[in-house]
Coordinates of C-alpha atoms in Angstrom, one line a residue:
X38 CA 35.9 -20.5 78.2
X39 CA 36.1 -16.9 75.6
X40 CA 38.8 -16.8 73.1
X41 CA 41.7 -14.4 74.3
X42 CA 41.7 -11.1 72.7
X43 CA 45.1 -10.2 71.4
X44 CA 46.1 -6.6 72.3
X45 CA 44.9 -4.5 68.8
X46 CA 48.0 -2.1 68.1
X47 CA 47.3 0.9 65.4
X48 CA 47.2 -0.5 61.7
X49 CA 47.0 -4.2 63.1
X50 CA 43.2 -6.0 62.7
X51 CA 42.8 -8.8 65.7
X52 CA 43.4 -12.4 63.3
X53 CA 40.0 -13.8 65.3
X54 CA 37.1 -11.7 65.1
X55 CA 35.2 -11.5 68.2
X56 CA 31.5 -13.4 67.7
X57 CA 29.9 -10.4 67.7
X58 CA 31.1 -8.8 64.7
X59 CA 29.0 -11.3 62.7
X60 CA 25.7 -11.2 64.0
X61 CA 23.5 -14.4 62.9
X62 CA 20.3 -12.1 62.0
X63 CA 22.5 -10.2 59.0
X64 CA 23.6 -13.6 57.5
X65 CA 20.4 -13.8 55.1
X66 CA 20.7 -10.5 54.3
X67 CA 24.7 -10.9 52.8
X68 CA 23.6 -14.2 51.1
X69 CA 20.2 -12.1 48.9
X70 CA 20.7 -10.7 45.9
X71 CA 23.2 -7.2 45.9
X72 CA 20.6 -5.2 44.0
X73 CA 17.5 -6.4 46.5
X74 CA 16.6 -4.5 49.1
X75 CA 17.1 -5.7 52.6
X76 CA 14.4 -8.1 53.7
X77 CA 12.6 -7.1 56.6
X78 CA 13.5 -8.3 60.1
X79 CA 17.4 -7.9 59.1
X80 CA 18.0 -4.3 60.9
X81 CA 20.5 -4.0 63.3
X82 CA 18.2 -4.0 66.4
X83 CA 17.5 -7.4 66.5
X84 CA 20.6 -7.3 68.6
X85 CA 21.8 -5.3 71.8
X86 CA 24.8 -5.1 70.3
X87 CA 23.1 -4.0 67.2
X88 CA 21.5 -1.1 68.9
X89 CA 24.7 0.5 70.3
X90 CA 26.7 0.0 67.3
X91 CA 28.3 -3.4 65.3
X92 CA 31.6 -2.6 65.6
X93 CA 34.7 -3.4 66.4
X94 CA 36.3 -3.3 70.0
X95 CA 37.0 0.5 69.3
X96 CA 33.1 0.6 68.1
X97 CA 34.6 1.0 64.5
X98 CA 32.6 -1.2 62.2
X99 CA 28.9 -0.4 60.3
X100 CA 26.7 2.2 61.9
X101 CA 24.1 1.0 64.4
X102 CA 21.1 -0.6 63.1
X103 CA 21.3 -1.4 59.7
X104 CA 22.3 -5.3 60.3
X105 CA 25.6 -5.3 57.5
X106 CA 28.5 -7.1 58.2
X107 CA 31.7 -5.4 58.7
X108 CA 34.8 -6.0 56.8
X109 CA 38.5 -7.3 58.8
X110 CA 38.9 -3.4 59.2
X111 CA 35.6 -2.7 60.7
X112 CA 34.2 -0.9 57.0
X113 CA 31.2 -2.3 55.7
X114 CA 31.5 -5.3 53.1
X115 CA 29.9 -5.6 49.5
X116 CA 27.4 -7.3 51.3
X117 CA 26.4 -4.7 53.5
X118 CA 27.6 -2.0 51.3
X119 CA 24.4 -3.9 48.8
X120 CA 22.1 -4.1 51.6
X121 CA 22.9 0.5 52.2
X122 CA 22.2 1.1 48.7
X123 CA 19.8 -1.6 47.8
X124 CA 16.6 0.8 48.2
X125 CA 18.3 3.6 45.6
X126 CA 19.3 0.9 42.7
X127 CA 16.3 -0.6 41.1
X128 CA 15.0 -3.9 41.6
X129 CA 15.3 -6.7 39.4
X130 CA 11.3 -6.5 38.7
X131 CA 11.9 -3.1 37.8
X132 CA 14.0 -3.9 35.3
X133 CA 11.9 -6.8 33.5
X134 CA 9.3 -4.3 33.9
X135 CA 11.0 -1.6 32.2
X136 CA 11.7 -4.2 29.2
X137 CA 8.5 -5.0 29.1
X138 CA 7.0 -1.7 28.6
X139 CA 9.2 -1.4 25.6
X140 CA 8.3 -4.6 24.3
X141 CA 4.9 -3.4 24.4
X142 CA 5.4 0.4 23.1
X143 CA 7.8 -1.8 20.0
X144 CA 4.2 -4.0 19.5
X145 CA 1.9 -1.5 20.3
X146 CA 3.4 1.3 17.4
X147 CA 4.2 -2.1 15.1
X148 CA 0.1 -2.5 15.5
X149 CA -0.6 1.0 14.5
X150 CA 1.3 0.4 11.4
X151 CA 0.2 -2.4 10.5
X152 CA -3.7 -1.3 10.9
X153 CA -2.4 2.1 8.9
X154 CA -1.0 0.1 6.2
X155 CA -4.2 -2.7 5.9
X156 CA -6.3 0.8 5.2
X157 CA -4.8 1.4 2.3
X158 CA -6.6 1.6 -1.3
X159 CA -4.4 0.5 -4.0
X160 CA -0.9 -0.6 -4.9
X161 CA 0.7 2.6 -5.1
X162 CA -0.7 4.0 -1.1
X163 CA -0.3 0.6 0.3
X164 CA 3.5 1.5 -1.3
X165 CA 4.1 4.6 0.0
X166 CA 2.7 3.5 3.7
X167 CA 4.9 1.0 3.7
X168 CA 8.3 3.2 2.7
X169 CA 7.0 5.9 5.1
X170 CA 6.7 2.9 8.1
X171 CA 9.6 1.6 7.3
X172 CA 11.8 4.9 7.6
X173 CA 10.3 5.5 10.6
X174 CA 11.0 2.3 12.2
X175 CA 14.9 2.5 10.8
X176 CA 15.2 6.3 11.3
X177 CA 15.8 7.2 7.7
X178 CA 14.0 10.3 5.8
X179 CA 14.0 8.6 2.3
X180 CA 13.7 5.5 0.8
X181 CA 12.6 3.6 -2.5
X182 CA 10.7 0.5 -3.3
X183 CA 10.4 -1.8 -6.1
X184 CA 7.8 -4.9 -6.9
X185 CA 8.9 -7.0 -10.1
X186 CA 5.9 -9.4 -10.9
X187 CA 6.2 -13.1 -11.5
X188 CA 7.9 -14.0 -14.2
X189 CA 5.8 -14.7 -17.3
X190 CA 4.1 -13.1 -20.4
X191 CA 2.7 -9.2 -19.2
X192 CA 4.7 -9.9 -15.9
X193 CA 7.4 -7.4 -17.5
X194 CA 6.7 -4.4 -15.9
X195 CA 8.3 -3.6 -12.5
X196 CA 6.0 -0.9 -10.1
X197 CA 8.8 1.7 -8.7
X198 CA 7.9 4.4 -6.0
X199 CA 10.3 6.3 -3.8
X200 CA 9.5 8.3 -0.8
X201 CA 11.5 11.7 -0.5
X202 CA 12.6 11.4 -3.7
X203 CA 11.6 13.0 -7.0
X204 CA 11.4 11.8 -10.9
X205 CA 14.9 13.6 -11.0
X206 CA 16.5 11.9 -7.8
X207 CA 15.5 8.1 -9.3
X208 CA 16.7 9.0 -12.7
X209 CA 19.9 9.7 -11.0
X210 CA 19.7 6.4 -8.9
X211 CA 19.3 4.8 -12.7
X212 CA 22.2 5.6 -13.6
X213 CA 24.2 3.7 -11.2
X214 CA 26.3 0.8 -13.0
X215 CA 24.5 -2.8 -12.3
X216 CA 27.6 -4.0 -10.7
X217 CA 26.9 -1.9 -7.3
X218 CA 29.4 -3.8 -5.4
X219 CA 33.2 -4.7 -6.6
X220 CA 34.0 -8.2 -7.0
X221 CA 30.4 -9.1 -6.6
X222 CA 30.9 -10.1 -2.6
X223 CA 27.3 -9.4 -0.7
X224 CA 27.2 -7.7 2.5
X225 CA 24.9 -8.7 4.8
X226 CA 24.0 -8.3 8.4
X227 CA 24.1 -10.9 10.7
X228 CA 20.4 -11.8 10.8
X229 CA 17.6 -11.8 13.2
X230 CA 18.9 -10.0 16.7
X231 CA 18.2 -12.4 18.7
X232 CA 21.4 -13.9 17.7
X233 CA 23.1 -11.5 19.8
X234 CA 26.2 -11.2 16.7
X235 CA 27.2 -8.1 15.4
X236 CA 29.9 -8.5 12.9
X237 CA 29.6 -8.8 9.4
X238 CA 29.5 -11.3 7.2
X239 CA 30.0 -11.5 3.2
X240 CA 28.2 -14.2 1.1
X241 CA 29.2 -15.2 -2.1
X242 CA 27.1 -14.6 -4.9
X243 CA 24.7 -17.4 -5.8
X244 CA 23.0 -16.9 -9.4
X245 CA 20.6 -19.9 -9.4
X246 CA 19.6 -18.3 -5.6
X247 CA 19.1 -14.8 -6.5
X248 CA 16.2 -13.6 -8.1
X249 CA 16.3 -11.2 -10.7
X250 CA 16.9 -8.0 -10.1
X251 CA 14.2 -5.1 -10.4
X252 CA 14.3 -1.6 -11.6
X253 CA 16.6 0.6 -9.8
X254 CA 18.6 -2.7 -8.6
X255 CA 21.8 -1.3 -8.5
X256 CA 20.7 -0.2 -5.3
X257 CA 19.7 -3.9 -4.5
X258 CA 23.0 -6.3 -5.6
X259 CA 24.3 -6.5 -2.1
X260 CA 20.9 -7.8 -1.1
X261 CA 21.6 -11.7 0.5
X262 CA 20.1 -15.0 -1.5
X263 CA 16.4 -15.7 -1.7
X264 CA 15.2 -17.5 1.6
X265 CA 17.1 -15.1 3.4
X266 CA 15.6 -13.2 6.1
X267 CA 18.5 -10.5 7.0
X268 CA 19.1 -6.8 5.1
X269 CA 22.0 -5.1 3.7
X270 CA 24.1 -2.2 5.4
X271 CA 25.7 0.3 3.8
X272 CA 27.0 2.6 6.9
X273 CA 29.1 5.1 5.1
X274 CA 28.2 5.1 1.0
X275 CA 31.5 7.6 0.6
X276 CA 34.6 5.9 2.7
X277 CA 33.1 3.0 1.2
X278 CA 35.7 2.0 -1.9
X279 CA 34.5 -1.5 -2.5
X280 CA 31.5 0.7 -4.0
X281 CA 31.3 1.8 -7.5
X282 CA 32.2 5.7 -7.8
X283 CA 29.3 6.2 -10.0
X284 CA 27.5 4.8 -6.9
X285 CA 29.4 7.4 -4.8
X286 CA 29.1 10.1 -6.8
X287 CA 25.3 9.7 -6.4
X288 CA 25.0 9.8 -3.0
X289 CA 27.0 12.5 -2.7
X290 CA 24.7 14.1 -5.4
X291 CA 21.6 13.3 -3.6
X292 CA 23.1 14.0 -0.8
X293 CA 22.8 10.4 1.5
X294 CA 25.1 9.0 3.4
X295 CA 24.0 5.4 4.5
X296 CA 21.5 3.4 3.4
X297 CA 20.0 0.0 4.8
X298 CA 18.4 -2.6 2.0
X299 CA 15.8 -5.7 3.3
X300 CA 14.2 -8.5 0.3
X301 CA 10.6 -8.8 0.3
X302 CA 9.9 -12.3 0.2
X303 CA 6.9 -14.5 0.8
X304 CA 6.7 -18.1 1.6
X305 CA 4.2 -18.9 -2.2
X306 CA 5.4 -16.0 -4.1
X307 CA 9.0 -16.0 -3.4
X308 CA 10.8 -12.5 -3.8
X309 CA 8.9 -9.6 -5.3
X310 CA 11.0 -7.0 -4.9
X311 CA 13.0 -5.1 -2.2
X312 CA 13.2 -1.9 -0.4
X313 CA 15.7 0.3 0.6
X314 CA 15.8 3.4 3.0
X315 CA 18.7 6.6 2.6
X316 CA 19.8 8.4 5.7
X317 CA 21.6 12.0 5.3
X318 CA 24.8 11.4 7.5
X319 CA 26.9 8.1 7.7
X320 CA 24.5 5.7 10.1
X321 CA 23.2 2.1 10.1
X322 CA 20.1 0.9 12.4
X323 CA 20.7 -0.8 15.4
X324 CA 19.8 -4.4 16.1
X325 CA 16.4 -3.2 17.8
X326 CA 15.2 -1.3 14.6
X327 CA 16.5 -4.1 12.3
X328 CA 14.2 -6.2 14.8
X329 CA 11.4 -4.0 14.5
X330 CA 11.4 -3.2 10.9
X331 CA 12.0 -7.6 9.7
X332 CA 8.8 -8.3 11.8
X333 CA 7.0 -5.2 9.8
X334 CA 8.5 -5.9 6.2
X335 CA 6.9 -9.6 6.7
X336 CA 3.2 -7.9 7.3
X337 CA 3.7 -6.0 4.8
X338 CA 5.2 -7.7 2.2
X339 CA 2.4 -9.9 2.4
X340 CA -0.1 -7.1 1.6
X341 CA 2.0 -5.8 -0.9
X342 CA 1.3 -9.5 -2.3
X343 CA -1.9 -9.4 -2.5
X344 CA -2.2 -6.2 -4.0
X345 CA 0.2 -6.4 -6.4
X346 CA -1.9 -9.8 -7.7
X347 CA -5.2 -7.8 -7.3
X348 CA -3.4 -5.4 -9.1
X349 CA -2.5 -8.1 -12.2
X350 CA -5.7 -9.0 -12.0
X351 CA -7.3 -5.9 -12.5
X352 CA -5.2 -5.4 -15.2
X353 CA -5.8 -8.3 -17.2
X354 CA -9.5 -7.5 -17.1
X355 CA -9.3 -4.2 -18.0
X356 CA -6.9 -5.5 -21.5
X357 CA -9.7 -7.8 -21.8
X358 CA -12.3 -5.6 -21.9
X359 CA -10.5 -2.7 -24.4
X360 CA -9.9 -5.8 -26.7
X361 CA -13.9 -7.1 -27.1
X362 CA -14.6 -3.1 -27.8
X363 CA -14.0 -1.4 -30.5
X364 CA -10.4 -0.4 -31.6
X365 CA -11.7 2.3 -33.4
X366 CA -14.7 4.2 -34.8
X367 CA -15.5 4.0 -38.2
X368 CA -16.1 7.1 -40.5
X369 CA -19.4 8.0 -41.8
X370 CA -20.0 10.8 -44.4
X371 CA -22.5 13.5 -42.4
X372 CA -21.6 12.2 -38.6
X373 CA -18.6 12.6 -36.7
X374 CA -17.8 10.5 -33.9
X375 CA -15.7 10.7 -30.7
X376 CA -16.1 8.4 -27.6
X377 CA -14.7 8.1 -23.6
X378 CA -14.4 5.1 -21.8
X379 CA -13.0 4.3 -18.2
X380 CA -12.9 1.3 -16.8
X381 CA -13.8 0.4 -12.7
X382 CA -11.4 -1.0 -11.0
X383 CA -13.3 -4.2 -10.8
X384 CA -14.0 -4.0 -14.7
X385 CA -17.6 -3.4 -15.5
X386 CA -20.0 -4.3 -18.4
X387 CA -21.0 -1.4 -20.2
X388 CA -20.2 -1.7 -23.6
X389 CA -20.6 1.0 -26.4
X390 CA -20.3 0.4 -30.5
X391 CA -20.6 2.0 -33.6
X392 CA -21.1 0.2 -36.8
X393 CA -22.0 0.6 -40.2
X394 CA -25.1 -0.8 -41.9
X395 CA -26.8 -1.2 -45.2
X396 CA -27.7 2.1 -47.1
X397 CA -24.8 4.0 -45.9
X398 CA -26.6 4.0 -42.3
X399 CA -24.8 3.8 -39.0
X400 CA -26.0 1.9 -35.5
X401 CA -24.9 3.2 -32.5
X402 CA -25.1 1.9 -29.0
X403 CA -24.4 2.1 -25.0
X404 CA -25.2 -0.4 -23.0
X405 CA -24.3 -2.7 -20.1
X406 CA -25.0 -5.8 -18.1
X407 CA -25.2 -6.5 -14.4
X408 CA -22.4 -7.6 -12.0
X409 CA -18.4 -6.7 -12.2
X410 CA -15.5 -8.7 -13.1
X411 CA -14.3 -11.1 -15.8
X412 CA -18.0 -12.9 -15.6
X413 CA -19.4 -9.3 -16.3
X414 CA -16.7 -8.5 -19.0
X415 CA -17.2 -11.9 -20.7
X416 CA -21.4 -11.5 -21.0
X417 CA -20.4 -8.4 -22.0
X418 CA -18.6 -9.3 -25.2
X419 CA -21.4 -11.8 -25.9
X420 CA -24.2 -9.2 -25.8
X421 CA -22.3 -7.0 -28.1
X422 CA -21.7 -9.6 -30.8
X423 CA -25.5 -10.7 -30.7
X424 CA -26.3 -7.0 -30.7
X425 CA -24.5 -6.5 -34.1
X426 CA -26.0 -9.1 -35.7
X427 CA -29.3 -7.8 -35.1
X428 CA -28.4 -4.6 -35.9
X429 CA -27.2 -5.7 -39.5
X430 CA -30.5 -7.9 -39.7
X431 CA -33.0 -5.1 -38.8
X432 CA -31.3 -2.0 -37.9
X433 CA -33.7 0.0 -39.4
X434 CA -36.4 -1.1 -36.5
X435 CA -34.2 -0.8 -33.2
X436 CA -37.6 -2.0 -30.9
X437 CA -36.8 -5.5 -32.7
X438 CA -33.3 -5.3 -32.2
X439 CA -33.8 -5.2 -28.8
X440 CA -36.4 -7.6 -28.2
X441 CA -34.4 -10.2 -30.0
X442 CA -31.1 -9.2 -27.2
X443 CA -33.5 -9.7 -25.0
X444 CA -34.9 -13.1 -26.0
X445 CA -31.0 -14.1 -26.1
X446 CA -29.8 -12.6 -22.2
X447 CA -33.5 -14.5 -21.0
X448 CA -32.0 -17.7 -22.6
X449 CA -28.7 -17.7 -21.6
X450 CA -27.5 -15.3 -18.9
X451 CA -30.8 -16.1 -16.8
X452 CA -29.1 -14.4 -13.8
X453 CA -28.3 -11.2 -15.5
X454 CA -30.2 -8.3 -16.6
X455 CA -29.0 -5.5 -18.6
X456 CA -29.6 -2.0 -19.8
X457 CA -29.5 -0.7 -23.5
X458 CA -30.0 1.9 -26.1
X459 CA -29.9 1.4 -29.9
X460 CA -30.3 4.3 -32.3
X461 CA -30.1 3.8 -36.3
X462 CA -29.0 6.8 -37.7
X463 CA -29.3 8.0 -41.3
X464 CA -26.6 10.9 -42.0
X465 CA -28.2 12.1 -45.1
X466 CA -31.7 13.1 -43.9
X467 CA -29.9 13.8 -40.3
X468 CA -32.9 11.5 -39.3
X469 CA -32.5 9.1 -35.6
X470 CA -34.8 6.1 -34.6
X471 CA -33.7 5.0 -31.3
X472 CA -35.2 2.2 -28.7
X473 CA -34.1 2.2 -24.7
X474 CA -34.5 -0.2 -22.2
X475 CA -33.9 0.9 -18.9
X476 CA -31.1 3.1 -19.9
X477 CA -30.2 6.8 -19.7
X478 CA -32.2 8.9 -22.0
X479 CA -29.5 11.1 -24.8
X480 CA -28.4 14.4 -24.8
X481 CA -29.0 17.3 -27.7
X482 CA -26.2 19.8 -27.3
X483 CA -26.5 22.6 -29.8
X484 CA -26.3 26.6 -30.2
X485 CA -29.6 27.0 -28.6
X486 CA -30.9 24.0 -26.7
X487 CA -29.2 21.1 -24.6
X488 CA -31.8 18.8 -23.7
X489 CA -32.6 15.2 -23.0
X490 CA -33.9 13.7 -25.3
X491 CA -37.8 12.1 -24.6
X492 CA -37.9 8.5 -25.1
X493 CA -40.5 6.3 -23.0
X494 CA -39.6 4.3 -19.7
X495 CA -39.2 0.9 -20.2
X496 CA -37.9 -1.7 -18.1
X497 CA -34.4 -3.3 -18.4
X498 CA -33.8 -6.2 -20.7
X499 CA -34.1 -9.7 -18.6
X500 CA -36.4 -8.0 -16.0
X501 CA -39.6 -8.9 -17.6
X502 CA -41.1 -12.2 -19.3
X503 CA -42.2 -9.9 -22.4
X504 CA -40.2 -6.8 -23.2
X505 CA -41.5 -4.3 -25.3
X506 CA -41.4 -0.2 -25.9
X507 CA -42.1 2.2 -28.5
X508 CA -38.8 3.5 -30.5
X509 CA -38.7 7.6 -30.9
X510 CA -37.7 9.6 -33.7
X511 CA -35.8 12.4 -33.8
X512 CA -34.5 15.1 -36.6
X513 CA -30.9 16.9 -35.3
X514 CA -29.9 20.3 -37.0
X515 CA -27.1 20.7 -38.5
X516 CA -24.2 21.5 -36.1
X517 CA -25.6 19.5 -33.4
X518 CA -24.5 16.8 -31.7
X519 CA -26.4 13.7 -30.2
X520 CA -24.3 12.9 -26.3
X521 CA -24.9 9.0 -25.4
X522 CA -23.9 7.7 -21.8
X523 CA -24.1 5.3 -19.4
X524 CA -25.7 5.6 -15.8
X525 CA -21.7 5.0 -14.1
X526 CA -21.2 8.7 -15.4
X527 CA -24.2 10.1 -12.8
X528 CA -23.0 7.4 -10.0
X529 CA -19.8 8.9 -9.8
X530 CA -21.1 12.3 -9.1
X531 CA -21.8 10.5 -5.9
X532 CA -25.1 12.8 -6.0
X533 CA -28.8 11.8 -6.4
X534 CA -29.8 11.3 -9.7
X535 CA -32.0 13.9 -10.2
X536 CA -28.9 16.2 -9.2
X537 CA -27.1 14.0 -11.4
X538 CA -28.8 14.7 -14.6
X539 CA -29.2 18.3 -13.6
X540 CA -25.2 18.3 -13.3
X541 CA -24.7 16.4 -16.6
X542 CA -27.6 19.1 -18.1
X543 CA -25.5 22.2 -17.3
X544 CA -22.3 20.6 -18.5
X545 CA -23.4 20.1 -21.6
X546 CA -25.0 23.7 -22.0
X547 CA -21.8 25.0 -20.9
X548 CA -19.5 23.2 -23.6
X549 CA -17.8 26.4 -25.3
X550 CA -19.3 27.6 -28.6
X551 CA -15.9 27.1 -30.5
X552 CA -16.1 23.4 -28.9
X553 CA -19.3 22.1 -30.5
X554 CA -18.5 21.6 -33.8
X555 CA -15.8 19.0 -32.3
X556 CA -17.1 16.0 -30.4
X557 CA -14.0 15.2 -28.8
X558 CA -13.9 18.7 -27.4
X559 CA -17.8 18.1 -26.4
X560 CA -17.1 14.9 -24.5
X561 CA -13.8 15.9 -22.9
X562 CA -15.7 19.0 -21.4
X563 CA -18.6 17.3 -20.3
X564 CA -16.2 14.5 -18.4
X565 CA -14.1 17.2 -17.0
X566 CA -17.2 19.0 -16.1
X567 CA -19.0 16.8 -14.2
X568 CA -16.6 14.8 -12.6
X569 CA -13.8 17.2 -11.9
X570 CA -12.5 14.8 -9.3
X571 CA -11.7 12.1 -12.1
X572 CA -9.5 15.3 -14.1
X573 CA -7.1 14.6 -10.8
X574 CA -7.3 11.0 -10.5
X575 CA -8.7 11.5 -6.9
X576 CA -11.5 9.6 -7.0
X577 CA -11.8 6.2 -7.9
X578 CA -15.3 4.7 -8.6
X579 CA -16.8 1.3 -8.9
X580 CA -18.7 1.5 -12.4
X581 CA -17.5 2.3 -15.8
X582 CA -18.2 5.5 -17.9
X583 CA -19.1 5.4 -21.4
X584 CA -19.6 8.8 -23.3
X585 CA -20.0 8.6 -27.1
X586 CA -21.0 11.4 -29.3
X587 CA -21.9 12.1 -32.9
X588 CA -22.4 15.2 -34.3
X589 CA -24.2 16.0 -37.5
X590 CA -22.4 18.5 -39.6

């Protein structure tokens, strides 16, 4: 027995829908996901009826062959109006695969950073990689960075650099009142993104929590407690009035409108400073870019870490080292004396004195042991000190002095060797004795000759069980001057040492005429001359460079 149909007058729907208006093959297809496409097997022809058309008595309903349901007034339903579309919206799996090519163009670009920043040489590039990554992962065009050391004696000076910004821009920023912030409230954002909150949140001021501020801090006292991993927003600098107008004014001066501050912190050293990034018009980064640039300020603060105790280090050696040299040159009636010294970046051993002795003579010496760092700098002082008291003993024979540093580096720096020269000096005949061991032979520089002068090889002191060599004796004329160096002077040419000396040869016999009669002037162009590179602070080498002169009037 069939259910009556009800006559179906204009605007009226039938309360019963007939069983063929809801075809069992299309009920899988209204129950899948809206944005999947329909499964196959769901099509209309399935069913007779399908293939003449789904509809209703009048043949109103969903066209023929596509399997959707039709709604009480024979249009399609959301279902079926899914199942239409569902091959021109995009699958779920195109969607997770569209978010995960931008997670993998976000790691992929934070890789190339990171690997870009690693490369760096020194404090101050590893610094200016870092501001330039960071303003390209928040979309900024300036920024500035400051480092203050660990707390502590020679920890007192804070290393600044800005990026798009000149000596005249930061002296500007200096001049911003401490207080950069009325009322002292910080303004922070909400932290990591994945806490999906966007509003802001003020945190009270905690002294015992925040670290000192650096240099150029006024741009910094909105900055959250230490242990905090979030930044500070400053999204329009001029409508801001809880700002200080000198702060304002600024801005305005410089012409930035927003700027966006993160800590850098580390889990042993705590916070060592903080960085901050300017944009030109009113703006603040979004939640992805505060993402992006939180997992790169962690990378990079800890390289900034590590250089900046390298950096201390380096430093320390270097004081070190200028103290267990001489302060200054003492002044001998006949001779006038000017010396050069720069230190490696790993502080080196080469030494270089000048002292007086007995009879109005004077000893003068280059030298330097093997190795770098505070173990090289330290055997360093200890070879100097014997040397002097050899030299007061029995200047006069510089072969003895030598033999008996010798004896002494044999004895007690076993795994060391060094190089030396030693020349005893006697202004009023303008008469030189002098004694190398493995070490550079000196330069005459005068009106009319610049040449090395010709002392015999001999072999560095700890590299034999019996060192010996003949001393040579030389007469300079008046006006002349006598060039002593060590061999970090040629390695720095980064040329083969015969072109080395060569090099160091024409530079000497191109010092000006005017110049030679002063030996700072003689040493200054010689440096200049033959590493030209070092004039510009381009180069950085390994080894120290000693150049000491004395010229005989």
């Amino acid at each position: 027995m069939t259910t009556p149909h009800l006559p179906k007058v204009a605007g009226i729907n039938p309360p019963v829908t007939p069983p063929a208006q809801t075809p069992a093959p299309t009920s899988a297809a209204s129950s899948a996901d809206p944005l999947s496409p329909a499964a196959p097997g769901t099509s209309g022809t399935e069913g007779s009826e399908g293939a003449e058309g789904s509809g209703g008595p009048d043949g109103a309903g969903a066209p023929a062959g596509t399997g959707a349901p039709a709604g009480p007034s024979g249009t399609v339903s959301a279902a079926g109006s899914a199942a239409l579309c569902g091959p021109l919206l995009p699958a779920p799996n195109a969607l997770v695969q569209d978010r995960l090519a931008g997670w993998i163009s976000d790691l992929t670009t934070l890789q190339d950073l990171t690997e870009q920043l690693t490369r760096t040489a020194g404090l101050d590039a590893a610094l200016h990689e870092a501001l330039r990554a960071g303003a390209a992962l928040v979309g900024a065009r300036r920024g500035l960075v400051t480092l203050h050391p660990a707390t502590g004696p020679g920890h007192d000076r804070p290393v600044t650099v800005g990026f798009g910004l000149d000596h005249a821009d930061l002296g500007h920023i200096e001049t911003i009142p401490e207080a950069g912030r009325a009322g002292g409230a910080r303004s922070a954002d909400p932290g990591p993104p994945e806490t999906g909150r966007r509003t802001r949140r003020t945190v009270a001021p905690h002294p015992e929590a925040s670290p000192p501020q650096p240099a150029y801090g006024r741009l910094f006292d909105d900055l959250p407690p230490a242990g905090s991993r979030s930044g500070t927003a400053h999204p329009d600098i001029a409508a801001d009035e809880a700002l200080d107008p000198r702060h304002r004014e600024v801005a305005a001066r410089l012409g930035y409108g927003a700027s966006y501050a993160v800590p850098l912190e580390t889990e042993h050293a705590g916070r060592i400073g903080a960085a901050v990034w300017l944009y030109d018009e009113p703006a603040e980064p979004s939640e992805r870019q505060r993402h992006l640039v939180g997992l790169y300020r962690d990378h990079a603060t800890e390289h900034l870490a590590r250089q900046l105790e390298l950096a201390e280090a380096r430093r320390t050696v270097a004081t070190l080292r200028e103290e267990l040299l001489p302060s200054r040159l003492p002044r001998t009636p006949g001779i006038r004396l000017a010396v050069r010294h720069r230190t490696g970046p790993l502080g080196g051993g080469d030494w270089y004195d000048a002292l007086p002795l007995p009879e109005g003579a004077l000893g003068l010496t280059v030298g330097g042991v093997s190795g770098s760092g505070p173990g090289a700098v330290a055997a360093m002082g200890r070879m100097r000190a014997s040397l002097r008291a050899y030299a007061v003993m029995e200047g006069e024979d510089p072969v003895a002095v030598l033999s008996d540093l010798e004896l002494l580096l044999r004895l007690t720096e076993p795994s060391r060797a060094a190089t030396a020269i030693f020349a005893y000096c006697e202004p009023p005949d303008r008469k030189v004795v002098l004694a190398g061991a493995g070490h550079c032979p000196p330069l005459i520089i005068g009106d009319h000759r610049a040449e090395f002068v010709e002392t015999s090889l001999s072999a560095p002191l700890g590299m034999l069980a019996c060192w010996e060599a003949p001393s040579v004796e030389i007469e300079p004329a008046p006006g002349e001057t006598l060039l002593f160096y060590s061999d970090g002077l040629l390695h720095r040419t980064g040329q083969p040492m015969d072109r080395a000396f060569a090099r160091l040869r024409t530079a000497a016999a191109g010092v000006p005429k005017a110049a030679r009669r002063d030996p700072d002037a003689v040493v200054d162009h010689v440096l200049r001359t033959v590493l030209p590179q070092e004039d510009h602070g381009e180069w950085e080498g390994s080894e120290d460079v000693v150049l000491l002169a004395a010229h005989f009037d």
